[in-house]
């Protein structure tokens, strides 16, 4: 049972904006940076956002991250069919002395 | 960045297994390294991290006392020694590089290796 809580699913039509939340506490999101990962079906996870809102080279600017207090969000604007995947947030947790992943959100493109 | 994993397979409960991860394409001694696992049909679970210098090591509670992470900077290889394996340890295990020293989380992932614990 993860300490970072995400909604199990999210969906949208092509072109829409979808937002995924990640709820934590002062010991993780509240004091540490958040990363986001995309896992396409049957593939290895890929870093999507690091340091709360930084995109690695090659990640489209349709993906954006933000953080406020003990919550973080990933936004996908201009949703495309290839965005259908599982998305995970992650952060270091001072209380657990380790990294934690969120529960994961499955994004479906309708 | 390349992370080439080996050592997975089928093992009986209570037995041991060692995973290896050969790294290349970056200065291995300058980066922290992680193991992350994913049980079939489940989400990602962080397992362990070792700091770039090897002196700081942290484990998930679920593996503490049973698993040991180590790195050989001269061989640019990461290891995970798994002892007293349980059925619930069945998962794809990913070797992964930290964004920096060990604090910041994973950037590059290996392809994963399946560990099945079954009698």
mmCIF file of C-alpha atoms in Angstrom:
data_model
loop_
_atom_site.group_PDB
_atom_site.id
_atom_site.type_symbol
_atom_site.label_atom_id
_atom_site.label_comp_id
_atom_site.label_asym_id
_atom_site.label_seq_id
_atom_site.Cartn_x
_atom_site.Cartn_y
_atom_site.Cartn_z
ATOM 1 C CA UNK A 1 0.000 0.000 0.000
ATOM 2 C CA UNK A 2 1.753 3.110 -1.273
ATOM 3 C CA UNK A 3 1.986 6.387 0.634
ATOM 4 C CA UNK A 4 1.433 8.276 -2.636
ATOM 5 C CA UNK A 5 -2.171 8.068 -3.776
ATOM 6 C CA UNK A 6 -3.292 8.432 -7.385
ATOM 7 C CA UNK A 7 -6.701 7.917 -8.990
ATOM 8 C CA UNK A 8 -6.831 4.430 -10.555
ATOM 9 C CA UNK A 9 -8.017 5.731 -13.907
ATOM 10 C CA UNK A 10 -8.428 8.817 -16.070
ATOM 11 C CA UNK A 11 -9.699 9.267 -19.576
ATOM 12 C CA UNK A 12 -10.265 11.783 -22.321
ATOM 13 C CA UNK A 13 -10.879 12.165 -26.013
ATOM 14 C CA UNK A 14 -8.106 13.074 -28.462
ATOM 15 C CA UNK A 15 -7.107 16.704 -28.057
ATOM 16 C CA UNK A 16 -8.482 17.042 -24.538
ATOM 17 C CA UNK A 17 -6.499 17.901 -21.417
ATOM 18 C CA UNK A 18 -6.191 15.243 -18.718
ATOM 19 C CA UNK A 19 -4.828 15.826 -15.228
ATOM 20 C CA UNK A 20 -3.572 13.153 -12.824
ATOM 21 C CA UNK A 21 -3.159 13.903 -9.136
ATOM 22 C CA UNK A 22 -0.672 12.445 -6.662
ATOM 23 C CA UNK A 23 -1.406 12.962 -2.987
ATOM 24 C CA UNK A 24 1.293 12.523 -0.363
ATOM 25 C CA UNK A 25 2.456 14.038 2.909
ATOM 26 C CA UNK A 26 5.034 16.365 4.407
ATOM 27 C CA UNK A 27 7.588 13.556 4.549
ATOM 28 C CA UNK A 28 7.577 13.016 0.797
ATOM 29 C CA UNK A 29 5.969 15.428 -1.667
ATOM 30 C CA UNK A 30 5.861 18.184 0.951
ATOM 31 C CA UNK A 31 9.644 18.258 1.272
ATOM 32 C CA UNK A 32 11.077 16.456 -1.767
ATOM 33 C CA UNK A 33 10.874 16.720 -5.530
ATOM 34 C CA UNK A 34 8.457 14.617 -7.550
ATOM 35 C CA UNK A 35 9.088 12.564 -10.667
ATOM 36 C CA UNK A 36 6.535 11.157 -13.085
ATOM 37 C CA UNK A 37 6.867 8.003 -15.185
ATOM 38 C CA UNK A 38 4.971 6.667 -18.179
ATOM 39 C CA UNK A 39 4.693 2.933 -18.769
ATOM 40 C CA UNK A 40 3.259 1.982 -22.142
ATOM 41 C CA UNK A 41 1.657 -1.490 -22.309
ATOM 42 C CA UNK A 42 4.284 -4.218 -22.114
ATOM 43 C CA UNK A 43 7.226 -1.839 -21.899
ATOM 44 C CA UNK A 44 9.743 -0.482 -19.411
ATOM 45 C CA UNK A 45 8.811 2.704 -17.512
ATOM 46 C CA UNK A 46 10.092 5.968 -18.919
ATOM 47 C CA UNK A 47 10.915 9.179 -17.048
ATOM 48 C CA UNK A 48 8.432 11.854 -18.057
ATOM 49 C CA UNK A 49 8.941 14.657 -15.514
ATOM 50 C CA UNK A 50 11.670 15.153 -12.906
ATOM 51 C CA UNK A 51 12.231 17.785 -10.248
ATOM 52 C CA UNK A 52 8.478 18.523 -10.074
ATOM 53 C CA UNK A 53 8.232 20.184 -13.487
ATOM 54 C CA UNK A 54 11.298 19.475 -15.645
ATOM 55 C CA UNK A 55 11.022 17.519 -18.877
ATOM 56 C CA UNK A 56 13.909 15.296 -20.006
ATOM 57 C CA UNK A 57 15.100 15.826 -23.538
ATOM 58 C CA UNK A 58 12.693 14.270 -26.027
ATOM 59 C CA UNK A 59 9.560 14.457 -23.885
ATOM 60 C CA UNK A 60 6.880 16.511 -25.661
ATOM 61 C CA UNK A 61 5.846 19.771 -24.027
ATOM 62 C CA UNK A 62 2.283 18.413 -23.927
ATOM 63 C CA UNK A 63 3.361 16.873 -20.644
ATOM 64 C CA UNK A 64 3.744 19.185 -17.657
ATOM 65 C CA UNK A 65 4.156 18.733 -13.924
ATOM 66 C CA UNK A 66 3.361 20.869 -10.917
ATOM 67 C CA UNK A 67 3.464 20.636 -7.141
ATOM 68 C CA UNK A 68 1.653 22.392 -4.334
ATOM 69 C CA UNK A 69 2.168 21.570 -0.649
ATOM 70 C CA UNK A 70 1.745 17.785 -0.311
ATOM 71 C CA UNK A 71 0.230 17.134 -3.738
ATOM 72 C CA UNK A 72 1.553 16.968 -7.266
ATOM 73 C CA UNK A 73 -0.117 16.834 -10.664
ATOM 74 C CA UNK A 74 0.705 15.660 -14.151
ATOM 75 C CA UNK A 75 -1.146 17.309 -17.018
ATOM 76 C CA UNK A 76 -1.375 15.943 -20.533
ATOM 77 C CA UNK A 77 -2.655 18.508 -22.981
ATOM 78 C CA UNK A 78 -3.671 17.695 -26.537
ATOM 79 C CA UNK A 79 -4.219 14.044 -25.584
ATOM 80 C CA UNK A 80 -3.120 11.554 -28.246
ATOM 81 C CA UNK A 81 -3.851 7.844 -28.698
ATOM 82 C CA UNK A 82 -0.209 7.008 -27.994
ATOM 83 C CA UNK A 83 -0.578 8.534 -24.513
ATOM 84 C CA UNK A 84 -2.642 5.545 -23.443
ATOM 85 C CA UNK A 85 -0.485 4.120 -20.659
ATOM 86 C CA UNK A 86 0.009 3.786 -16.915
ATOM 87 C CA UNK A 87 1.420 6.835 -15.133
ATOM 88 C CA UNK A 88 3.231 6.824 -11.783
ATOM 89 C CA UNK A 89 4.422 9.605 -9.495
ATOM 90 C CA UNK A 90 7.423 9.047 -7.218
ATOM 91 C CA UNK A 91 9.379 10.818 -4.494
ATOM 92 C CA UNK A 92 11.820 10.208 -1.658
ATOM 93 C CA UNK A 93 10.132 9.714 1.720
ATOM 94 C CA UNK A 94 12.059 10.933 4.777
ATOM 95 C CA UNK A 95 9.943 8.921 7.229
ATOM 96 C CA UNK A 96 10.458 5.661 5.340
ATOM 97 C CA UNK A 97 14.035 6.516 4.302
ATOM 98 C CA UNK A 98 13.371 5.336 0.798
ATOM 99 C CA UNK A 99 11.762 6.131 -2.500
ATOM 100 C CA UNK A 100 8.062 5.551 -3.000
ATOM 101 C CA UNK A 101 5.965 5.192 -6.130
ATOM 102 C CA UNK A 102 2.368 6.246 -6.438
ATOM 103 C CA UNK A 103 -0.419 3.714 -6.873
ATOM 104 C CA UNK A 104 -0.525 4.374 -10.602
ATOM 105 C CA UNK A 105 -3.150 5.814 -12.970
ATOM 106 C CA UNK A 106 -4.286 4.143 -16.164
ATOM 107 C CA UNK A 107 -5.026 6.725 -18.844
ATOM 108 C CA UNK A 108 -7.472 5.703 -21.563
ATOM 109 C CA UNK A 109 -7.975 7.651 -24.766
ATOM 110 C CA UNK A 110 -11.629 7.338 -25.733
ATOM 111 C CA UNK B 1 23.158 4.697 -21.118
ATOM 112 C CA UNK B 2 22.837 0.921 -21.152
ATOM 113 C CA UNK B 3 21.789 -1.311 -18.280
ATOM 114 C CA UNK B 4 22.025 -5.009 -19.143
ATOM 115 C CA UNK B 5 20.429 -7.300 -16.592
ATOM 116 C CA UNK B 6 20.967 -10.984 -15.897
ATOM 117 C CA UNK B 7 20.277 -13.572 -13.221
ATOM 118 C CA UNK B 8 16.514 -13.965 -13.128
ATOM 119 C CA UNK B 9 14.647 -17.262 -13.177
ATOM 120 C CA UNK B 10 12.507 -19.668 -11.198
ATOM 121 C CA UNK B 11 13.443 -20.415 -7.597
ATOM 122 C CA UNK B 12 11.775 -22.215 -4.707
ATOM 123 C CA UNK B 13 10.584 -20.342 -1.618
ATOM 124 C CA UNK B 14 13.352 -19.894 0.930
ATOM 125 C CA UNK B 15 16.124 -20.116 -1.643
ATOM 126 C CA UNK B 16 18.476 -17.386 -2.907
ATOM 127 C CA UNK B 17 19.119 -15.650 -6.199
ATOM 128 C CA UNK B 18 21.513 -12.917 -7.323
ATOM 129 C CA UNK B 19 20.661 -10.369 -9.982
ATOM 130 C CA UNK B 20 23.335 -8.465 -11.891
ATOM 131 C CA UNK B 21 23.180 -5.291 -13.937
ATOM 132 C CA UNK B 22 26.088 -4.322 -16.185
ATOM 133 C CA UNK B 23 26.161 -0.585 -16.806
ATOM 134 C CA UNK B 24 27.774 1.350 -19.635
ATOM 135 C CA UNK B 25 27.562 4.695 -21.374
ATOM 136 C CA UNK B 26 27.999 6.813 -18.256
ATOM 137 C CA UNK B 27 30.369 7.268 -15.313
ATOM 138 C CA UNK B 28 29.005 4.507 -13.092
ATOM 139 C CA UNK B 29 30.862 5.666 -9.973
ATOM 140 C CA UNK B 30 29.140 9.065 -10.113
ATOM 141 C CA UNK B 31 25.544 7.846 -9.918
ATOM 142 C CA UNK B 32 23.315 6.205 -7.371
ATOM 143 C CA UNK B 33 21.599 3.011 -8.525
ATOM 144 C CA UNK B 34 18.229 1.440 -7.738
ATOM 145 C CA UNK B 35 16.317 -1.797 -7.955
ATOM 146 C CA UNK B 36 12.598 -1.469 -8.639
ATOM 147 C CA UNK B 37 10.172 -4.361 -9.065
ATOM 148 C CA UNK B 38 6.753 -4.909 -10.563
ATOM 149 C CA UNK B 39 4.633 -7.924 -9.667
ATOM 150 C CA UNK B 40 2.498 -9.332 -12.492
ATOM 151 C CA UNK B 41 -0.352 -6.948 -13.232
ATOM 152 C CA UNK B 42 0.637 -4.635 -10.383
ATOM 153 C CA UNK B 43 2.274 -1.246 -9.955
ATOM 154 C CA UNK B 44 5.872 -0.255 -9.450
ATOM 155 C CA UNK B 45 7.515 -0.952 -6.091
ATOM 156 C CA UNK B 46 10.852 0.562 -5.166
ATOM 157 C CA UNK B 47 13.185 -2.056 -3.639
ATOM 158 C CA UNK B 48 16.557 -0.523 -2.795
ATOM 159 C CA UNK B 49 19.037 2.255 -3.571
ATOM 160 C CA UNK B 50 22.785 2.525 -3.201
ATOM 161 C CA UNK B 51 24.468 5.923 -3.284
ATOM 162 C CA UNK B 52 27.110 6.683 -5.905
ATOM 163 C CA UNK B 53 29.933 6.096 -3.420
ATOM 164 C CA UNK B 54 28.289 2.964 -1.988
ATOM 165 C CA UNK B 55 28.228 4.184 1.597
ATOM 166 C CA UNK B 56 24.512 4.998 1.812
ATOM 167 C CA UNK B 57 22.122 2.120 1.270
ATOM 168 C CA UNK B 58 18.370 2.017 1.858
ATOM 169 C CA UNK B 59 15.750 -0.717 1.467
ATOM 170 C CA UNK B 60 12.005 -1.032 1.291
ATOM 171 C CA UNK B 61 10.589 -2.555 4.465
ATOM 172 C CA UNK B 62 9.295 -5.513 2.444
ATOM 173 C CA UNK B 63 12.855 -6.694 1.637
ATOM 174 C CA UNK B 64 14.888 -5.332 4.540
ATOM 175 C CA UNK B 65 17.045 -8.024 6.122
ATOM 176 C CA UNK B 66 16.613 -10.388 3.142
ATOM 177 C CA UNK B 67 17.958 -8.456 0.143
ATOM 178 C CA UNK B 68 21.361 -6.809 -0.247
ATOM 179 C CA UNK B 69 22.202 -4.220 -2.881
ATOM 180 C CA UNK B 70 25.812 -3.641 -3.846
ATOM 181 C CA UNK B 71 27.829 -2.078 -6.641
ATOM 182 C CA UNK B 72 31.287 -2.746 -8.003
ATOM 183 C CA UNK B 73 32.517 0.487 -9.533
ATOM 184 C CA UNK B 74 35.554 -1.255 -11.042
ATOM 185 C CA UNK B 75 33.268 -3.633 -12.940
ATOM 186 C CA UNK B 76 30.503 -1.017 -13.432
ATOM 187 C CA UNK B 77 28.046 -3.598 -12.186
ATOM 188 C CA UNK B 78 25.112 -3.429 -9.784
ATOM 189 C CA UNK B 79 23.942 -6.460 -7.816
ATOM 190 C CA UNK B 80 20.927 -7.554 -5.831
ATOM 191 C CA UNK B 81 21.432 -10.555 -3.584
ATOM 192 C CA UNK B 82 18.016 -11.954 -2.683
ATOM 193 C CA UNK B 83 17.827 -14.428 0.197
ATOM 194 C CA UNK B 84 14.894 -16.164 1.896
ATOM 195 C CA UNK B 85 12.759 -15.575 -1.158
ATOM 196 C CA UNK B 86 8.982 -15.592 -0.777
ATOM 197 C CA UNK B 87 6.181 -16.193 -3.249
ATOM 198 C CA UNK B 88 5.306 -12.499 -2.967
ATOM 199 C CA UNK B 89 8.759 -11.555 -4.282
ATOM 200 C CA UNK B 90 7.680 -12.796 -7.716
ATOM 201 C CA UNK B 91 8.085 -9.826 -10.053
ATOM 202 C CA UNK B 92 9.984 -8.249 -12.896
ATOM 203 C CA UNK B 93 13.035 -6.623 -11.333
ATOM 204 C CA UNK B 94 14.391 -3.469 -12.947
ATOM 205 C CA UNK B 95 17.887 -2.131 -12.512
ATOM 206 C CA UNK B 96 17.780 1.664 -12.747
ATOM 207 C CA UNK B 97 20.051 4.686 -12.557
ATOM 208 C CA UNK B 98 19.415 7.627 -10.245
ATOM 209 C CA UNK B 99 19.220 11.137 -11.626
ATOM 210 C CA UNK B 100 22.224 11.932 -9.448
ATOM 211 C CA UNK B 101 23.675 10.643 -6.186
ATOM 212 C CA UNK B 102 20.746 8.541 -4.965
ATOM 213 C CA UNK B 103 18.209 11.098 -3.682
ATOM 214 C CA UNK B 104 16.465 12.090 -6.821
ATOM 215 C CA UNK B 105 14.823 9.039 -8.291
ATOM 216 C CA UNK B 106 15.217 6.991 -11.427
ATOM 217 C CA UNK B 107 15.980 8.295 -14.881
ATOM 218 C CA UNK B 108 17.173 5.308 -16.942
ATOM 219 C CA UNK B 109 15.751 1.788 -16.613
ATOM 220 C CA UNK B 110 17.031 -1.645 -17.619
ATOM 221 C CA UNK B 111 14.751 -3.973 -19.546
ATOM 222 C CA UNK B 112 13.927 -5.988 -16.460
ATOM 223 C CA UNK B 113 14.382 -9.602 -15.477
ATOM 224 C CA UNK B 114 11.623 -11.907 -14.246
ATOM 225 C CA UNK B 115 12.018 -13.618 -10.895
ATOM 226 C CA UNK B 116 9.449 -16.317 -10.143
ATOM 227 C CA UNK B 117 9.325 -17.778 -6.649
ATOM 228 C CA UNK B 118 7.327 -20.983 -6.707
ATOM 229 C CA UNK B 119 7.457 -24.487 -5.326
#
